[in-house]
Amino acid sequence: MPEDHFGEGVAERYDESSADMFDPDVVGPVVDFLAQLAGDGAALELGVGTGRIALPLSERGVRVHGIDLSEAMVAQLREKPGGERIEVAIGDFATTLVDGTFSLAYLVFNTINNLTSQDAQVACFENVAAHLQPGGCFVIEVGVPGLRTLPPGERHQVFSFGADHIGIDEYGPVNQGLVSHHLRPAGDQWRVRSIPFRYVWPAELDLMARLAGMRPRERWSGWKGEPFTSESTKHVSVWEKV
Ligand SMILES: C[S@@+](CC[C@H](N)C(=O)[O-])C[C@H]1O[C@@H](n2cnc3c(N)ncnc32)[C@H](O)[C@@H]1O
């Protein structure tokens, strides 16, 4: 089982520390997009967390199941209104099987990068394919690796700088490793939390999809159908099971 980086201390503060991602202007377009793809079928969220997307999607009438490694994150979901409607399996979303077939599986907020090896990311696509009905869709929201903006020889990139939070990404190009360091004030010191990721290219994801029996269907730079261009810093990609 992979290491759980979302234990109790993190889970308790998750919604507050990601408050901008819970803004209805952020969540609304995600839910519109996913509800339309789910249609009359059920949806599976990999890394369901505290239910940021699963809960409003379920309010739209979509039956949502989740998989998550962190009991603490799921405990937060359970405490929220409607939390009892989301069936959650505790386990690694690269390998955990749940009952049923789905018209939609989705993995948002860069969470594919939480799988820190190519093998694990490939296994995740295979696991999704095993849960999708033919024609069912897999959606990933993830950043485009920021290597292009790193000066030669530089491995660190500041992605947030404020009095309450400093965020630094540390790139390790040999294995497509990325460690995100989060520094937050704690009394007269800074508390540091470092999380390992594996960054992954859009074309590499297309190949993983193909290996798992899925084909590319759409790629946007946001949830409102914004075009994906060479300047895009993130993408929302959809593959469908052949
Ligand atoms: C950034 S949070 C996203 C939560 C939620 N999807 C959201 O958008 O707010 C990542 C979640 O993925 C879970 N996670 C990370 N790696 C995982 C793995 N290999 N298997 C299952 N869950 C995992 C974490 O426990 C956490 O709840």
CSV table of C-alpha atoms and ligand atoms in Angstrom, one decimal:
chain,number,residue,atom,x,y,z
A,1,MET,CA,0.0,0.0,0.0
A,2,PRO,CA,1.4,3.5,-0.8
A,3,GLU,CA,2.2,5.8,2.0
A,4,ASP,CA,-0.8,7.9,3.2
A,5,HIS,CA,0.1,11.6,3.0
A,6,PHE,CA,-3.4,12.7,4.1
A,7,GLY,CA,-3.5,11.6,7.8
A,8,GLU,CA,-5.6,13.1,10.5
A,9,GLY,CA,-3.7,16.4,10.8
A,10,VAL,CA,-3.9,17.1,7.1
A,11,ALA,CA,-7.5,15.9,6.7
A,12,GLU,CA,-8.8,18.2,9.5
A,13,ARG,CA,-7.3,21.2,7.7
A,14,TYR,CA,-7.8,20.1,4.1
A,15,ASP,CA,-11.0,22.0,3.3
A,16,GLU,CA,-9.7,25.2,4.9
A,17,SER,CA,-6.2,25.0,3.3
A,18,SER,CA,-7.7,24.3,-0.1
A,19,ALA,CA,-10.6,26.8,0.4
A,20,ASP,CA,-10.2,28.3,-3.1
A,21,MET,CA,-10.8,24.9,-4.7
A,22,PHE,CA,-14.1,24.7,-2.8
A,23,ASP,CA,-15.4,28.0,-4.2
A,24,PRO,CA,-18.7,27.4,-6.0
A,25,ASP,CA,-17.2,29.1,-9.1
A,26,VAL,CA,-14.5,26.4,-9.2
A,27,VAL,CA,-16.7,23.4,-8.2
A,28,GLY,CA,-19.7,24.3,-10.4
A,29,PRO,CA,-18.1,23.8,-13.8
A,30,VAL,CA,-16.4,20.6,-12.7
A,31,VAL,CA,-19.7,19.1,-11.6
A,32,ASP,CA,-21.5,20.3,-14.8
A,33,PHE,CA,-18.8,18.7,-16.9
A,34,LEU,CA,-18.9,15.4,-15.0
A,35,ALA,CA,-22.7,15.1,-14.6
A,36,GLN,CA,-23.1,15.5,-18.3
A,37,LEU,CA,-20.6,12.7,-19.0
A,38,ALA,CA,-22.1,10.4,-16.3
A,39,GLY,CA,-25.5,10.6,-17.9
A,40,ASP,CA,-27.8,8.0,-16.3
A,41,GLY,CA,-24.8,5.9,-15.1
A,42,ALA,CA,-22.8,5.8,-11.9
A,43,ALA,CA,-19.5,7.6,-11.3
A,44,LEU,CA,-16.3,6.5,-9.6
A,45,GLU,CA,-14.0,9.1,-8.0
A,46,LEU,CA,-10.4,8.0,-7.5
A,47,GLY,CA,-9.0,9.9,-4.5
A,48,VAL,CA,-12.4,11.0,-3.3
A,49,GLY,CA,-11.0,12.8,-0.3
A,50,THR,CA,-13.4,14.9,1.7
A,51,GLY,CA,-16.0,14.9,-1.0
A,52,ARG,CA,-15.3,18.3,-2.6
A,53,ILE,CA,-16.6,17.0,-6.0
A,54,ALA,CA,-18.4,13.8,-5.0
A,55,LEU,CA,-20.9,15.4,-2.8
A,56,PRO,CA,-22.2,18.1,-5.2
A,57,LEU,CA,-22.2,15.5,-8.0
A,58,SER,CA,-24.3,13.2,-5.9
A,59,GLU,CA,-26.7,16.1,-5.2
A,60,ARG,CA,-27.2,16.3,-9.0
A,61,GLY,CA,-28.6,12.8,-8.8
A,62,VAL,CA,-25.4,10.9,-10.0
A,63,ARG,CA,-24.7,7.8,-7.9
A,64,VAL,CA,-21.0,8.3,-6.8
A,65,HIS,CA,-18.6,5.7,-5.4
A,66,GLY,CA,-15.1,6.6,-4.2
A,67,ILE,CA,-11.8,5.0,-3.5
A,68,ASP,CA,-9.3,6.6,-1.1
A,69,LEU,CA,-6.3,5.6,0.8
A,70,SER,CA,-6.9,7.9,3.7
A,71,GLU,CA,-9.4,6.9,6.4
A,72,ALA,CA,-9.0,10.4,7.9
A,73,MET,CA,-10.1,12.2,4.7
A,74,VAL,CA,-13.1,9.8,4.3
A,75,ALA,CA,-14.0,10.4,7.9
A,76,GLN,CA,-14.3,14.2,7.0
A,77,LEU,CA,-16.5,13.3,4.1
A,78,ARG,CA,-18.8,11.1,6.3
A,79,GLU,CA,-19.4,14.0,8.6
A,80,LYS,CA,-20.9,16.2,5.8
A,81,PRO,CA,-24.5,16.3,4.8
A,82,GLY,CA,-25.1,13.6,2.1
A,83,GLY,CA,-21.8,11.9,3.1
A,84,GLU,CA,-23.7,8.7,3.8
A,85,ARG,CA,-24.7,8.5,0.1
A,86,ILE,CA,-21.1,8.0,-1.1
A,87,GLU,CA,-19.9,4.5,-0.9
A,88,VAL,CA,-16.2,4.5,-0.4
A,89,ALA,CA,-13.6,1.7,-0.6
A,90,ILE,CA,-10.4,2.3,1.4
A,91,GLY,CA,-7.4,1.4,-0.7
A,92,ASP,CA,-5.0,2.3,-3.4
A,93,PHE,CA,-6.9,3.5,-6.5
A,94,ALA,CA,-4.3,2.0,-8.8
A,95,THR,CA,-5.4,-1.5,-7.7
A,96,THR,CA,-8.6,-1.5,-5.6
A,97,LEU,CA,-11.6,-3.1,-7.1
A,98,VAL,CA,-15.2,-2.0,-6.3
A,99,ASP,CA,-18.4,-3.6,-7.2
A,100,GLY,CA,-20.4,-2.4,-10.2
A,101,THR,CA,-19.7,-0.8,-13.6
A,102,PHE,CA,-19.5,2.9,-14.2
A,103,SER,CA,-20.2,5.3,-17.1
A,104,LEU,CA,-17.6,7.7,-15.6
A,105,ALA,CA,-14.4,7.5,-13.6
A,106,TYR,CA,-12.6,10.7,-12.7
A,107,LEU,CA,-9.3,11.8,-11.0
A,108,VAL,CA,-9.1,15.5,-10.3
A,109,PHE,CA,-6.8,18.1,-8.7
A,110,ASN,CA,-3.5,16.6,-9.9
A,111,THR,CA,-4.2,13.4,-8.0
A,112,ILE,CA,-2.8,11.1,-10.7
A,113,ASN,CA,0.6,12.6,-9.7
A,114,ASN,CA,0.2,11.0,-6.3
A,115,LEU,CA,1.1,7.7,-7.9
A,116,THR,CA,4.9,8.1,-7.9
A,117,SER,CA,5.9,5.5,-10.5
A,118,GLN,CA,5.0,5.0,-14.2
A,119,ASP,CA,4.0,1.4,-13.4
A,120,ALA,CA,1.5,2.7,-10.8
A,121,GLN,CA,0.0,5.3,-13.2
A,122,VAL,CA,-0.3,2.6,-15.9
A,123,ALA,CA,-2.0,0.3,-13.4
A,124,CYS,CA,-4.4,3.1,-12.5
A,125,PHE,CA,-5.6,3.3,-16.1
A,126,GLU,CA,-6.0,-0.5,-16.3
A,127,ASN,CA,-8.0,-0.4,-13.0
A,128,VAL,CA,-10.2,2.3,-14.4
A,129,ALA,CA,-10.8,0.4,-17.6
A,130,ALA,CA,-11.8,-2.7,-15.6
A,131,HIS,CA,-14.6,-0.6,-14.0
A,132,LEU,CA,-15.9,1.3,-17.0
A,133,GLN,CA,-18.7,0.1,-19.2
A,134,PRO,CA,-17.9,0.2,-23.0
A,135,GLY,CA,-18.1,3.8,-24.1
A,136,GLY,CA,-17.6,4.9,-20.5
A,137,CYS,CA,-15.2,7.9,-19.9
A,138,PHE,CA,-12.2,8.5,-17.7
A,139,VAL,CA,-11.5,12.2,-16.9
A,140,ILE,CA,-8.2,13.5,-15.5
A,141,GLU,CA,-7.5,17.1,-14.4
A,142,VAL,CA,-3.7,17.7,-14.0
A,143,GLY,CA,-1.1,20.3,-14.5
A,144,VAL,CA,1.2,20.3,-17.5
A,145,PRO,CA,4.7,19.7,-16.1
A,146,GLY,CA,6.4,23.1,-15.5
A,147,LEU,CA,9.8,22.2,-16.9
A,148,ARG,CA,9.6,24.6,-19.8
A,149,THR,CA,9.7,27.5,-17.4
A,150,LEU,CA,12.7,26.3,-15.3
A,151,PRO,CA,16.0,28.0,-16.2
A,152,PRO,CA,18.8,25.6,-17.2
A,153,GLY,CA,20.2,23.8,-14.1
A,154,GLU,CA,17.4,25.0,-11.8
A,155,ARG,CA,15.3,22.4,-10.1
A,156,HIS,CA,13.1,24.5,-7.8
A,157,GLN,CA,10.0,26.5,-8.7
A,158,VAL,CA,8.0,28.7,-6.3
A,159,PHE,CA,4.3,28.2,-6.9
A,160,SER,CA,2.9,30.1,-4.0
A,161,PHE,CA,4.4,32.9,-1.9
A,162,GLY,CA,2.5,34.6,0.9
A,163,ALA,CA,2.5,35.2,4.7
A,164,ASP,CA,0.5,32.1,5.3
A,165,HIS,CA,1.9,29.7,2.7
A,166,ILE,CA,5.1,29.2,0.7
A,167,GLY,CA,5.0,26.4,-1.9
A,168,ILE,CA,8.1,25.2,-3.7
A,169,ASP,CA,8.1,22.4,-6.3
A,170,GLU,CA,11.4,20.4,-6.6
A,171,TYR,CA,11.8,18.7,-9.9
A,172,GLY,CA,13.7,15.4,-10.4
A,173,PRO,CA,13.7,14.9,-14.1
A,174,VAL,CA,15.5,11.5,-14.1
A,175,ASN,CA,12.4,9.7,-12.8
A,176,GLN,CA,9.9,12.5,-13.5
A,177,GLY,CA,9.8,13.0,-9.7
A,178,LEU,CA,8.4,16.1,-8.1
A,179,VAL,CA,8.4,16.9,-4.4
A,180,SER,CA,6.0,19.7,-3.4
A,181,HIS,CA,7.2,21.5,-0.3
A,182,HIS,CA,4.6,23.4,1.7
A,183,LEU,CA,5.7,25.8,4.4
A,184,ARG,CA,3.2,27.2,6.8
A,185,PRO,CA,3.8,29.4,9.9
A,186,ALA,CA,3.5,27.6,13.3
A,187,GLY,CA,4.2,29.9,16.1
A,188,ASP,CA,7.6,31.5,15.5
A,189,GLN,CA,8.7,28.7,13.2
A,190,TRP,CA,7.7,27.3,9.8
A,191,ARG,CA,6.1,23.8,9.6
A,192,VAL,CA,7.2,22.0,6.4
A,193,ARG,CA,5.2,19.3,4.7
A,194,SER,CA,6.8,17.6,1.7
A,195,ILE,CA,4.8,15.3,-0.6
A,196,PRO,CA,6.3,13.2,-3.4
A,197,PHE,CA,4.6,13.1,-6.8
A,198,ARG,CA,5.4,11.9,-10.3
A,199,TYR,CA,4.7,14.4,-13.1
A,200,VAL,CA,3.3,13.1,-16.3
A,201,TRP,CA,3.0,14.4,-19.8
A,202,PRO,CA,-0.3,14.6,-21.7
A,203,ALA,CA,1.0,12.4,-24.5
A,204,GLU,CA,2.2,9.9,-21.9
A,205,LEU,CA,-1.3,9.7,-20.4
A,206,ASP,CA,-2.7,9.1,-23.9
A,207,LEU,CA,-0.4,6.1,-24.3
A,208,MET,CA,-1.4,4.8,-20.8
A,209,ALA,CA,-5.0,5.1,-21.9
A,210,ARG,CA,-4.3,3.2,-25.2
A,211,LEU,CA,-2.5,0.4,-23.3
A,212,ALA,CA,-5.6,0.1,-21.1
A,213,GLY,CA,-8.0,0.0,-24.1
A,214,MET,CA,-9.2,3.6,-24.1
A,215,ARG,CA,-9.0,6.3,-26.8
A,216,PRO,CA,-8.6,10.0,-26.5
A,217,ARG,CA,-11.9,11.9,-26.7
A,218,GLU,CA,-11.4,15.5,-25.5
A,219,ARG,CA,-8.7,17.7,-24.1
A,220,TRP,CA,-9.3,21.1,-22.7
A,221,SER,CA,-7.3,23.5,-20.5
A,222,GLY,CA,-10.2,24.0,-18.1
A,223,TRP,CA,-13.7,22.7,-17.1
A,224,LYS,CA,-15.6,25.2,-19.2
A,225,GLY,CA,-14.2,23.9,-22.5
A,226,GLU,CA,-11.3,26.4,-22.8
A,227,PRO,CA,-8.9,25.4,-25.7
A,228,PHE,CA,-5.8,23.4,-24.8
A,229,THR,CA,-2.8,25.2,-26.3
A,230,SER,CA,1.0,25.2,-26.0
A,231,GLU,CA,0.6,27.9,-23.3
A,232,SER,CA,-1.8,25.8,-21.2
A,233,THR,CA,-0.6,25.1,-17.7
A,234,LYS,CA,-3.2,22.4,-16.9
A,235,HIS,CA,-5.5,20.1,-18.8
A,236,VAL,CA,-8.8,18.3,-18.4
A,237,SER,CA,-8.6,15.2,-20.6
A,238,VAL,CA,-11.2,12.6,-21.4
A,239,TRP,CA,-10.6,9.1,-22.7
A,240,GLU,CA,-13.4,6.6,-23.5
A,241,LYS,CA,-13.3,2.8,-23.2
A,242,VAL,CA,-13.3,1.3,-26.6
B,1,LIG,C1,-5.5,16.4,-3.4
B,1,LIG,S1,-6.6,15.3,-2.6
B,1,LIG,C2,-8.0,15.4,-3.6
B,1,LIG,C3,-9.3,15.1,-2.9
B,1,LIG,C4,-10.5,15.3,-3.8
B,1,LIG,N1,-10.5,14.6,-5.0
B,1,LIG,C5,-10.6,16.8,-4.1
B,1,LIG,O1,-10.6,17.1,-5.3
B,1,LIG,O2,-10.7,17.6,-3.2
B,1,LIG,C6,-5.9,13.7,-3.0
B,1,LIG,C7,-6.7,12.5,-2.4
B,1,LIG,O3,-6.2,11.3,-3.0
B,1,LIG,C8,-5.9,10.4,-2.0
B,1,LIG,N2,-4.9,9.5,-2.6
B,1,LIG,C9,-3.6,9.8,-2.9
B,1,LIG,N3,-3.0,8.7,-3.4
B,1,LIG,C10,-3.9,7.7,-3.4
B,1,LIG,C11,-3.8,6.4,-3.8
B,1,LIG,N4,-2.7,5.8,-4.3
B,1,LIG,N5,-4.9,5.6,-3.6
B,1,LIG,C12,-6.0,6.1,-3.1
B,1,LIG,N6,-6.2,7.4,-2.7
B,1,LIG,C13,-5.1,8.2,-2.8
B,1,LIG,C14,-5.5,11.1,-0.8
B,1,LIG,O4,-5.8,10.4,0.4
B,1,LIG,C15,-6.5,12.3,-0.9
B,1,LIG,O5,-7.7,12.1,-0.3
